[in-house]
XYZ file of C-alpha atoms in Angstrom:
752
model
C 53.401 108.196 40.531
C 55.167 110.872 38.494
C 58.896 111.373 38.048
C 60.667 114.509 36.872
C 64.351 114.982 36.109
C 65.902 118.027 37.758
C 68.636 119.254 35.414
C 71.013 121.520 37.338
C 71.818 123.560 34.240
C 68.185 124.420 33.521
C 66.235 127.346 34.951
C 63.431 127.028 37.478
C 60.951 128.144 34.793
C 62.065 125.287 32.556
C 61.728 122.861 35.442
C 58.232 124.157 36.190
C 57.160 123.658 32.577
C 58.637 120.134 32.581
C 56.715 119.218 35.753
C 53.503 120.640 34.275
C 53.922 118.572 31.096
C 54.666 115.406 33.097
C 51.627 116.000 35.300
C 49.214 116.506 32.397
C 50.516 113.373 30.656
C 50.111 111.386 33.859
C 46.455 112.334 34.224
C 45.643 110.266 31.144
C 46.643 107.163 33.146
C 45.004 108.069 36.436
C 42.592 105.161 36.249
C 45.445 102.631 36.646
C 45.282 101.055 40.148
C 48.335 101.779 42.279
C 48.836 98.109 43.118
C 48.991 97.258 39.400
C 51.709 99.889 38.921
C 53.707 98.439 41.831
C 53.291 94.934 40.468
C 54.563 96.011 37.045
C 57.535 98.005 38.314
C 58.793 96.024 41.292
C 59.806 92.388 41.058
C 60.467 92.115 44.795
C 58.605 93.930 47.568
C 60.140 95.201 50.806
C 57.289 95.250 53.321
C 59.263 97.488 55.693
C 58.729 100.529 53.473
C 56.315 102.076 51.000
C 56.879 100.900 47.402
C 58.164 103.246 44.646
C 58.690 106.292 46.868
C 59.386 107.218 50.473
C 59.094 111.016 50.196
C 55.758 112.695 49.491
C 54.917 116.282 48.534
C 51.210 117.129 48.836
C 49.692 120.417 47.601
C 46.094 121.341 48.404
C 44.409 124.550 47.279
C 41.438 125.888 49.274
C 39.601 128.746 47.601
C 37.410 129.743 50.567
C 39.891 129.658 53.419
C 40.822 126.879 55.827
C 38.419 123.957 55.896
C 36.357 123.656 59.025
C 36.545 127.303 60.196
C 33.288 128.415 61.893
C 32.449 131.822 63.351
C 30.137 131.469 66.399
C 29.489 135.098 67.267
C 32.919 136.110 68.433
C 34.207 132.598 68.912
C 36.097 131.138 66.014
C 36.446 127.364 65.798
C 38.964 125.814 63.377
C 39.243 122.115 62.623
C 42.786 120.810 62.753
C 44.137 117.560 61.386
C 44.926 115.056 64.111
C 48.608 114.513 64.833
C 49.594 111.046 63.672
C 51.730 108.980 66.004
C 53.330 107.123 63.075
C 54.607 108.633 59.843
C 53.295 106.975 56.688
C 56.452 107.805 54.735
C 60.046 108.717 55.556
C 59.205 112.349 54.807
C 55.968 114.124 53.912
C 55.564 117.834 53.203
C 51.913 118.912 53.104
C 51.324 122.402 51.674
C 47.931 124.108 51.845
C 47.240 127.278 49.898
C 44.243 129.534 50.679
C 43.394 133.253 50.356
C 45.168 133.949 53.656
C 48.498 132.451 52.531
C 50.411 129.193 52.490
C 50.614 126.758 55.370
C 53.136 123.913 55.579
C 53.152 120.802 57.701
C 56.134 118.466 57.781
C 55.800 114.872 58.897
C 58.918 112.715 59.269
C 60.142 109.397 60.559
C 61.771 110.080 63.933
C 63.937 106.958 63.565
C 65.658 108.529 60.553
C 65.710 112.275 61.259
C 66.351 114.579 64.188
C 63.918 117.424 64.867
C 66.714 119.983 64.408
C 67.450 118.559 60.953
C 63.844 118.959 59.890
C 63.699 122.528 61.177
C 66.804 123.368 59.133
C 65.304 121.702 56.083
C 62.132 123.787 56.332
C 64.216 126.938 56.701
C 66.171 126.027 53.555
C 62.922 125.333 51.719
C 61.559 128.761 52.595
C 64.880 130.332 51.536
C 64.721 128.403 48.250
C 61.175 129.606 47.562
C 62.323 133.160 48.118
C 65.182 132.666 45.661
C 62.755 131.302 43.057
C 60.408 134.284 43.405
C 63.221 136.836 43.165
C 65.130 135.079 40.345
C 62.732 132.776 38.450
C 65.120 132.413 35.495
C 68.134 131.488 37.637
C 69.700 128.075 37.030
C 68.255 125.513 39.433
C 71.651 124.610 40.866
C 72.408 128.303 41.392
C 69.414 129.100 43.578
C 70.328 130.277 47.060
C 69.719 127.750 49.805
C 71.591 129.192 52.777
C 70.751 132.302 54.733
C 73.414 134.951 55.298
C 73.686 133.845 58.930
C 74.259 130.203 57.945
C 76.967 131.142 55.432
C 78.706 133.205 58.088
C 78.586 130.261 60.489
C 80.127 127.889 57.927
C 82.812 130.270 56.669
C 83.723 132.230 59.792
C 82.447 130.611 62.977
C 83.407 127.000 62.179
C 86.712 128.247 60.756
C 87.706 130.640 63.526
C 91.169 129.071 63.841
C 93.646 131.957 63.581
C 96.452 131.510 66.131
C 99.915 132.988 66.543
C 102.975 130.880 65.686
C 106.426 131.308 64.120
C 105.094 131.486 60.586
C 108.180 133.256 59.152
C 110.712 130.676 60.342
C 111.955 127.371 58.986
C 112.235 124.051 60.766
C 116.032 124.470 60.791
C 115.854 127.901 62.429
C 113.460 126.702 65.117
C 115.577 123.627 65.787
C 118.699 125.800 66.169
C 116.834 128.020 68.639
C 115.860 124.924 70.617
C 119.504 123.773 70.640
C 120.468 127.112 72.197
C 117.809 126.658 74.922
C 118.430 122.995 75.828
C 121.799 121.947 74.323
C 122.433 118.985 76.650
C 118.912 117.570 76.764
C 118.458 114.216 75.018
C 116.930 114.787 71.590
C 116.739 111.371 69.889
C 116.942 107.798 71.165
C 117.222 104.630 69.082
C 118.108 101.026 69.889
C 121.819 101.875 69.561
C 122.014 104.896 71.854
C 121.035 108.540 72.174
C 122.145 112.034 71.129
C 121.645 115.445 72.718
C 120.376 118.501 70.880
C 123.931 119.874 70.621
C 125.327 116.587 69.294
C 122.553 116.315 66.706
C 123.161 119.905 65.642
C 126.909 119.393 65.152
C 126.510 116.082 63.301
C 123.917 117.489 60.915
C 125.967 120.645 60.285
C 129.039 118.617 59.302
C 127.031 116.332 57.025
C 125.306 119.406 55.596
C 128.657 120.956 54.626
C 129.625 117.632 53.041
C 126.410 117.601 50.985
C 126.943 121.201 49.903
C 130.232 120.149 48.293
C 128.374 117.479 46.341
C 125.864 119.788 44.756
C 123.028 119.894 47.296
C 121.603 123.406 47.497
C 118.268 125.211 47.629
C 115.628 123.277 45.720
C 117.712 120.107 45.221
C 115.744 116.930 45.971
C 117.732 114.283 47.859
C 116.412 110.695 47.960
C 116.811 109.228 51.425
C 116.828 105.438 51.741
C 117.650 105.146 55.440
C 116.214 102.901 58.146
C 114.852 104.296 61.402
C 117.563 105.599 63.688
C 119.577 108.626 64.768
C 121.269 108.593 61.354
C 117.899 109.214 59.682
C 117.157 112.366 61.701
C 120.751 113.550 61.189
C 120.417 113.083 57.423
C 117.102 114.969 57.214
C 118.500 117.934 59.121
C 121.700 117.881 57.034
C 119.731 117.982 53.772
C 117.702 120.951 55.052
C 120.791 122.781 56.308
C 122.357 122.394 52.852
C 119.183 123.933 51.399
C 117.735 120.778 49.863
C 114.608 118.688 50.416
C 114.554 115.025 51.322
C 112.534 112.352 49.567
C 111.916 109.269 51.769
C 112.311 105.976 49.942
C 111.280 103.003 52.007
C 114.100 100.437 51.976
C 111.414 97.763 51.594
C 110.072 99.242 48.342
C 110.539 96.986 45.294
C 113.286 97.966 42.840
C 110.768 98.974 40.170
C 109.204 101.620 42.415
C 112.590 102.947 43.590
C 113.688 103.178 39.948
C 110.653 105.277 39.043
C 111.125 107.631 41.987
C 114.841 108.178 41.345
C 114.126 108.883 37.692
C 111.469 111.410 38.686
C 113.875 113.230 41.047
C 117.090 113.438 38.973
C 119.178 114.070 42.091
C 123.007 114.376 42.243
C 123.150 112.204 45.377
C 121.394 109.261 47.019
C 121.703 109.029 50.811
C 121.604 105.656 52.510
C 123.049 103.829 55.512
C 125.329 100.844 55.852
C 122.726 98.092 55.715
C 121.008 99.405 52.601
C 123.987 100.936 50.794
C 125.313 97.527 49.731
C 121.929 96.543 48.256
C 121.511 99.879 46.460
C 125.079 99.749 45.138
C 124.408 96.293 43.674
C 121.195 97.562 42.047
C 123.087 100.497 40.545
C 125.792 98.188 39.198
C 123.409 95.755 37.530
C 121.328 98.551 36.019
C 118.241 98.018 38.189
C 118.430 101.669 39.223
C 119.156 104.704 37.040
C 122.759 105.896 37.270
C 124.023 109.449 37.654
C 123.456 109.805 41.399
C 126.348 109.496 43.839
C 125.537 106.915 46.505
C 126.491 108.339 49.907
C 126.684 106.107 52.964
C 125.956 108.389 55.930
C 127.821 106.082 58.338
C 130.973 106.430 56.238
C 130.558 110.209 56.376
C 130.972 110.053 60.158
C 134.652 109.252 59.622
C 134.953 112.428 57.556
C 133.286 114.645 60.154
C 136.483 116.140 61.653
C 137.274 117.645 58.260
C 133.984 119.567 58.083
C 132.762 122.486 60.156
C 130.105 122.004 62.824
C 129.062 125.638 62.473
C 125.796 126.832 60.976
C 125.378 126.768 57.179
C 124.163 129.989 55.597
C 121.729 130.340 52.692
C 119.476 127.363 53.394
C 116.294 129.113 52.209
C 113.124 130.383 53.889
C 109.724 129.112 54.988
C 108.629 128.621 51.339
C 111.602 126.330 50.668
C 110.676 122.726 49.878
C 111.120 120.472 52.927
C 110.272 117.075 51.483
C 108.534 115.257 48.661
C 106.416 112.309 49.767
C 105.075 109.842 47.235
C 101.538 108.504 47.502
C 99.473 106.160 45.351
C 98.375 107.551 41.973
C 95.466 106.764 39.667
C 97.679 106.594 36.574
C 99.510 103.494 37.750
C 102.477 105.516 39.012
C 102.966 107.137 42.441
C 102.654 110.921 42.726
C 105.003 113.142 44.731
C 103.511 115.689 47.142
C 105.731 118.772 47.611
C 105.648 120.038 51.221
C 107.297 123.296 52.323
C 109.159 124.208 55.507
C 106.346 126.512 56.631
C 103.796 123.704 56.304
C 105.689 121.637 58.892
C 106.096 124.573 61.282
C 102.326 125.213 61.222
C 101.703 121.583 62.217
C 103.814 121.535 65.395
C 104.162 125.116 66.683
C 101.497 126.970 68.670
C 98.921 124.188 68.300
C 96.054 123.180 70.587
C 95.227 119.637 69.439
C 98.084 118.153 71.496
C 100.547 119.323 74.158
C 104.099 119.742 72.797
C 106.746 120.998 75.222
C 109.979 119.976 76.926
C 108.175 117.220 78.815
C 106.840 115.582 75.654
C 108.247 112.163 74.768
C 107.019 110.842 71.412
C 107.490 107.228 70.362
C 107.683 107.175 66.558
C 106.192 104.067 64.997
C 106.045 105.010 61.306
C 108.455 104.512 58.437
C 109.900 107.784 57.012
C 107.655 107.496 53.930
C 104.528 107.654 56.140
C 103.514 111.299 56.571
C 102.574 110.886 60.253
C 106.332 110.934 60.937
C 106.271 114.674 60.195
C 104.368 115.096 63.447
C 106.292 112.361 65.271
C 109.743 113.791 64.445
C 109.277 117.539 64.624
C 106.551 117.743 67.279
C 109.052 116.921 70.034
C 112.258 118.233 68.392
C 110.964 121.765 67.755
C 109.542 122.008 71.281
C 112.369 120.638 73.411
C 110.945 117.150 73.831
C 112.427 113.720 73.202
C 111.985 111.499 70.139
C 112.133 107.713 70.536
C 112.619 105.750 67.300
C 111.023 102.333 67.653
C 112.579 99.343 65.802
C 110.235 97.391 63.527
C 110.772 94.187 65.516
C 109.536 95.903 68.675
C 106.439 97.355 66.998
C 105.028 93.909 66.260
C 105.777 92.531 69.725
C 103.302 94.005 72.232
C 105.337 92.801 75.241
C 108.508 94.582 74.103
C 106.528 97.599 72.915
C 104.968 98.054 76.348
C 108.379 97.690 77.996
C 109.777 100.403 75.719
C 106.872 102.780 76.466
C 107.415 102.322 80.208
C 111.226 102.501 80.189
C 111.354 105.652 78.051
C 108.395 107.258 79.879
C 106.595 107.895 76.592
C 103.843 110.503 76.834
C 102.520 110.764 73.269
C 101.886 108.353 70.401
C 100.097 108.264 67.056
C 98.487 105.043 65.813
C 96.894 104.173 62.497
C 93.310 103.112 63.186
C 93.778 99.471 62.199
C 96.771 99.092 64.497
C 94.940 100.915 67.290
C 92.050 98.435 67.069
C 94.415 95.451 67.172
C 96.346 96.743 70.194
C 93.137 97.405 72.151
C 92.140 93.816 71.463
C 95.582 92.397 72.284
C 96.667 94.330 75.390
C 94.846 97.501 76.427
C 97.269 98.050 79.317
C 99.835 99.150 76.733
C 98.178 102.610 76.805
C 98.302 102.963 80.596
C 101.272 105.335 80.879
C 100.456 107.630 77.975
C 99.167 111.166 78.402
C 98.081 111.776 74.802
C 96.957 109.315 72.153
C 96.250 110.279 68.542
C 94.813 107.916 65.949
C 93.296 108.181 62.497
C 93.324 106.969 58.924
C 90.222 104.761 58.777
C 86.847 104.284 60.422
C 87.442 103.315 64.042
C 85.784 100.582 66.086
C 83.626 102.507 68.562
C 83.537 99.581 70.972
C 87.329 99.784 71.253
C 87.248 103.548 71.807
C 84.648 103.147 74.545
C 86.726 100.452 76.253
C 89.803 102.693 76.219
C 87.877 105.727 77.511
C 86.358 103.673 80.319
C 89.708 102.101 81.279
C 91.781 105.308 81.162
C 89.508 108.367 81.582
C 92.514 110.653 82.176
C 94.058 109.877 78.766
C 93.707 112.658 76.179
C 92.413 110.867 73.080
C 92.220 112.644 69.720
C 90.807 111.390 66.431
C 92.872 113.144 63.737
C 92.434 113.415 59.990
C 94.400 114.800 57.091
C 95.796 113.906 53.665
C 99.492 114.168 52.820
C 98.688 117.199 50.641
C 97.695 119.250 53.711
C 100.650 118.148 55.865
C 99.655 115.189 58.006
C 96.761 116.484 60.168
C 94.052 118.956 59.151
C 91.260 118.325 61.656
C 91.042 116.888 65.148
C 88.289 115.650 67.434
C 89.147 115.514 71.117
C 87.250 112.724 72.687
C 84.812 113.435 75.457
C 81.778 111.236 75.956
C 81.516 108.534 73.282
C 78.682 106.243 72.237
C 78.967 102.906 70.471
C 75.936 103.626 68.274
C 77.505 106.682 66.584
C 80.535 107.087 64.366
C 83.345 109.255 65.637
C 83.653 112.669 63.926
C 86.989 113.782 62.481
C 86.535 117.063 64.347
C 87.039 120.657 63.294
C 89.968 122.342 61.548
C 93.243 122.692 63.437
C 94.745 126.081 64.232
C 95.439 128.142 61.111
C 93.539 125.722 58.893
C 90.106 125.990 57.312
C 87.555 123.458 56.157
C 84.757 123.882 53.636
C 82.225 121.299 52.502
C 81.096 122.125 48.989
C 78.773 120.681 46.374
C 79.620 120.079 42.717
C 79.105 123.789 41.912
C 81.520 124.781 44.694
C 78.695 126.116 46.837
C 78.639 125.683 50.611
C 76.655 122.683 51.818
C 74.356 123.339 54.797
C 74.910 121.624 58.132
C 73.980 117.967 57.754
C 74.223 117.915 53.941
C 77.070 115.821 52.452
C 79.607 117.308 50.047
C 83.324 117.258 49.263
C 85.737 118.434 51.949
C 88.136 121.214 50.866
C 91.022 122.056 53.233
C 92.686 125.481 53.325
C 95.182 127.315 55.495
C 98.815 126.982 56.499
C 99.058 123.233 55.949
C 98.245 123.227 52.214
C 101.324 121.998 50.362
C 102.792 123.350 47.130
C 101.372 120.718 44.792
C 102.507 117.612 42.908
C 106.050 117.165 41.642
C 106.375 117.513 37.865
C 102.593 117.420 37.416
C 101.127 120.845 36.661
C 97.836 119.453 35.353
C 97.035 117.394 38.430
C 98.110 120.233 40.725
C 95.723 122.633 38.951
C 92.917 120.085 39.322
C 93.339 119.535 43.066
C 94.762 122.842 44.376
C 92.213 125.631 43.842
C 92.105 129.325 44.703
C 90.116 129.648 47.912
C 86.575 130.827 46.992
C 85.898 131.898 50.601
C 89.197 133.299 51.805
C 92.899 133.758 51.122
C 95.369 131.333 49.592
C 94.556 127.962 48.071
C 92.473 125.021 49.167
C 93.022 121.344 48.506
C 90.167 119.191 47.241
C 90.402 116.071 49.388
C 87.904 113.915 47.488
C 86.453 112.908 50.869
C 82.689 113.006 51.304
C 81.818 114.703 54.588
C 79.178 116.789 56.308
C 79.089 119.379 59.088
C 77.462 118.469 62.372
C 75.628 121.109 64.383
C 78.425 121.443 66.928
C 80.994 122.421 64.293
C 82.553 118.982 63.941
C 82.882 117.127 60.650
C 81.663 113.602 59.968
C 83.506 111.497 57.385
C 81.132 109.607 55.065
C 83.345 108.015 52.406
C 84.896 109.042 49.101
C 83.576 110.847 46.044
C 85.934 108.668 43.959
C 87.368 105.147 44.330
C 90.367 105.971 46.537
C 90.569 103.860 49.700
C 92.501 103.842 52.956
C 93.986 100.648 54.331
C 96.167 100.538 57.458
C 96.459 104.327 57.329
C 97.768 104.461 53.741
C 95.850 106.155 50.948
C 95.621 103.789 48.002
C 94.348 104.309 44.460
C 92.950 100.913 43.347
C 93.572 102.037 39.775
C 97.333 101.891 40.332
C 97.130 98.262 41.488
C 94.762 97.376 38.636
C 97.183 98.859 36.087
C 100.050 96.776 37.477
C 97.902 93.622 37.471
C 96.751 94.096 33.875
C 100.390 94.275 32.746
C 100.982 90.774 34.111
C 100.921 87.748 31.801
C 97.627 85.881 31.925
C 95.572 88.746 33.432
C 93.209 90.295 30.901
C 91.284 92.530 33.292
C 91.428 93.347 37.003
C 89.463 95.193 39.654
C 90.602 95.849 43.218
C 88.149 96.413 46.071
C 88.327 96.782 49.827
C 86.663 94.159 51.979
C 85.999 94.596 55.670
C 86.718 91.630 57.868
C 86.431 90.908 61.546
C 86.503 93.913 63.895
C 86.445 96.298 60.914
C 89.886 95.261 59.636
C 90.178 96.298 55.969
C 91.988 94.345 53.294
C 92.529 94.623 49.548
C 91.065 91.915 47.321
C 91.934 91.668 43.633
C 89.515 90.038 41.178
C 91.191 89.047 37.923
C 89.859 87.781 34.628
C 92.430 85.184 33.587
C 93.558 83.958 30.192
C 96.289 81.716 28.784
C 99.596 81.761 30.605
C 98.153 82.723 33.988
C 100.056 81.446 37.027
C 99.045 82.572 40.503
C 102.556 82.518 41.981
C 103.877 84.523 39.039
C 101.205 87.170 39.708
C 102.199 87.401 43.386
C 105.838 87.820 42.419
C 104.920 90.446 39.822
C 102.934 92.488 42.359
C 105.619 92.327 45.034
C 108.302 93.394 42.570
C 106.395 96.562 41.668
C 104.265 97.635 44.633
C 105.055 98.409 48.276
C 103.877 95.807 50.752
C 100.841 97.798 51.912
C 99.491 97.956 48.326
C 99.773 94.243 47.536
C 96.269 92.681 47.697
C 95.840 90.152 50.465
C 93.816 87.885 48.203
C 93.497 87.031 44.507
C 90.177 85.781 43.149
C 90.313 84.296 39.654
C 87.234 84.509 37.426
C 86.657 83.585 33.795
C 84.968 86.961 33.270
C 84.345 89.900 35.555
C 80.634 90.803 35.906
C 79.816 93.910 33.866
C 77.092 96.541 33.904
C 75.120 97.475 30.793
C 77.681 100.170 29.898
C 80.644 97.814 30.138
C 81.980 98.757 33.576
C 82.757 96.183 36.248
C 79.674 95.562 38.387
C 81.259 95.540 41.852
C 78.018 94.489 43.532
C 78.054 91.169 41.663
C 81.624 90.236 42.551
C 81.584 86.942 44.502
C 82.490 86.658 48.155
C 86.291 86.288 48.256
C 85.991 83.997 51.245
C 84.586 81.318 48.946
C 87.664 81.151 46.738
C 90.099 78.330 47.439
C 93.890 78.461 47.485
C 95.447 77.281 44.250
C 97.858 75.186 46.314
C 95.105 72.708 47.140
C 93.707 72.082 50.583
C 95.666 69.909 53.000
C 94.174 69.589 56.470
C 96.177 70.124 59.685
C 97.805 66.913 60.903
C 99.271 67.705 64.326
C 97.979 69.470 67.408
C 100.237 72.480 66.734
C 98.933 72.762 63.173
C 95.326 72.534 64.385
C 95.904 75.280 66.984
C 97.537 77.578 64.421
C 94.791 76.878 61.877
C 92.162 77.773 64.480
C 93.916 81.070 65.283
C 94.270 81.997 61.605
C 90.669 81.016 60.916
C 89.321 83.195 63.734
C 91.330 86.249 62.709
C 90.988 85.945 58.925
C 87.332 84.916 58.884
C 87.932 81.759 56.807
C 86.317 78.475 57.786
C 88.931 76.188 56.266
C 92.674 76.879 56.261
C 95.170 74.326 55.009
C 98.740 73.864 56.132
C 100.049 75.126 52.756
C 97.994 78.324 52.636
C 100.178 81.430 52.726
C 99.243 83.783 55.577
C 99.756 86.918 53.486
C 97.895 85.524 50.465
C 94.685 84.717 52.342
C 94.149 88.046 54.104
C 96.949 88.352 56.657
C 99.122 91.423 57.158
C 101.596 92.842 59.656
C 98.854 94.282 61.875
C 96.872 91.032 62.106
C 100.130 89.216 62.837
C 100.193 91.005 66.221
C 97.073 89.118 67.271
C 98.366 85.827 65.861
C 101.461 86.106 68.046
C 99.433 87.118 71.097
C 96.923 84.255 70.797
C 99.628 81.693 70.112
C 101.550 82.778 73.202
C 98.407 82.484 75.330
C 98.246 78.842 74.254
C 101.852 78.200 75.220
C 103.670 78.634 71.901
C 106.790 80.844 71.866
C 105.949 82.528 68.575
C 108.007 85.592 67.585
C 106.637 88.389 65.335
C 109.289 87.790 62.671
C 108.380 84.064 62.480
C 105.264 84.791 60.433
C 107.302 86.695 57.870
C 109.946 83.953 57.603
C 107.583 80.949 57.695
C 104.350 81.995 56.019
C 102.456 78.689 56.005
C 101.149 76.661 58.920
C 103.222 73.684 57.837
C 106.518 75.596 57.952
C 105.606 77.556 61.071
C 104.544 74.446 62.951
C 107.819 72.697 62.123
C 109.830 75.618 63.513
C 107.751 75.825 66.708
C 108.031 72.066 67.280
C 111.834 72.259 67.059
C 112.133 74.888 69.814
């Protein structure tokens, strides 16, 4: 057994000399029995595979031509090796050289490889040999692997996405054109009422004039801390009409995160609504938030509307004007702001083929404004004459009320994060009955759930969508046809006017079937990161295969033969949970600033039905208090970034070079609550404990365990409510958030 290191920076000649030296040195040990080598190297044997290696290259040289060839007076007989029914190794390439040339024979394990894959591999090998012969002193990692035809397929055929759309217009201009076409059609509906296109236009114009007077113009960033409702859409349009860009700030964000974002923006105004204005005003007064911004209550502005013109505002900018800045998790411990332009939004919802958007489209929006899927949910219907339904949070978590809303508003189109999609399929699949188009994405999907939905509603158009915030919500789409439970679902091919390249570390195209990093180009690529030139230059690169820039996603993917892309994980440690991109490093930084935590590592664990959750492992020291850590996290991180479980260890397991050895981290299910276990006492407590245990995958749950500290979240709460109701308990979705232990919840249920 001989091993050689292939250094990408070295030439093929250097590699050849290294292999020759290794081979000659190995011959001096050729008398060592193979079994003795295995015994010395391997401590444990896996009898299902060959030890030490699973890929074999065999070279035989025959000086007198093929063995076994006989000439019988005009009849030539050649001995051939028998075809083996079972491969000895995963992959074996046997090369025979004789005066007539070189013959190759490839043997492979059919359980691991498709025949087409092997044929491509042989073609690449032949291409590589040709590159070596023509350029023997070329760097190894620079040798050509793809044929011209393959490169054309990857660059042009798979990326043939050019389509006509209103690329020179802004969202505001297209909305105003839609108002002229359908002025009295209903545009937006919330739990308080509805507005027509004309009414929305006039309200936003008046508020836009008001904002202009207060310093909002082209390029001004306006923080928007507004709950879902007609006022939110009015405020967004008003900011755009004044020339500015909105920055969504989730009202549920902790004060520390809001403080950082406001300081990063340095805006003259802060827009809010009645419910949140009082809280923000108090935070400004006590110094929790930076001063200098005028707090504007959009409801109070309604009273001022008669004094402001409803007519169009001039000078609001063009398609390159910033539309919004959306903050996502950052590796440095602070969130990063993605700058998206007006033209990026238009390319997402105009002239597209991944979903039908017209005057008959009714979209039910389920996301908070700081979730980038709302870009599609809001402007997909509103720029195409459809109707936008804004769903209250209380309805989202109650499947009975959610289904009633879908039916009553005749909803046609919805987007779901993958985790929520899985839970709803499990809870009540009939919820999808009236829809025409369903989009989902964000995490790996449960194929059994997809198959159930396809079988139940074959007429439903189901699309698996993918895309980071930096490329404006969706970049690829896979429209579901026939699905199989034994295969992962692809993320599809690039959307109209977008491109996708899968490249290796040297920015070379990866062949079909070979993993690499996914780079997204085209009309959806945003401007970059706010106030971060260095990070923008690192992630936004000049397109090596076309015009414009491409964004390096950090996602590990590969092309399939049919032109679809398969997601295979990350090239870094970023994770996705409940549809949100999360940098574990940001959570770890916050944890390590907490008293009593000397070191922390955050990982994703997959529970029942593929549900993902964040688990934090902490090395504790003097002064550590579990409840203080929970409070610290919730005061600095949004809810979706707070780990669902803390595991305390004296020391984190380390590798030889001092990094945390994630493989040796203990099973978090074995850790006990610091509150101490107290068994259920009543029938109600036992029923609730059984439901929690089944959904959270924990054998023993006490009545004082906190639902959100042992793995629960808002999505899992949907199933808790559903299962409790099936057993006769009138549990409401908000109950779990108000009474987070079985003891408290049971007491409330018993009193009803």
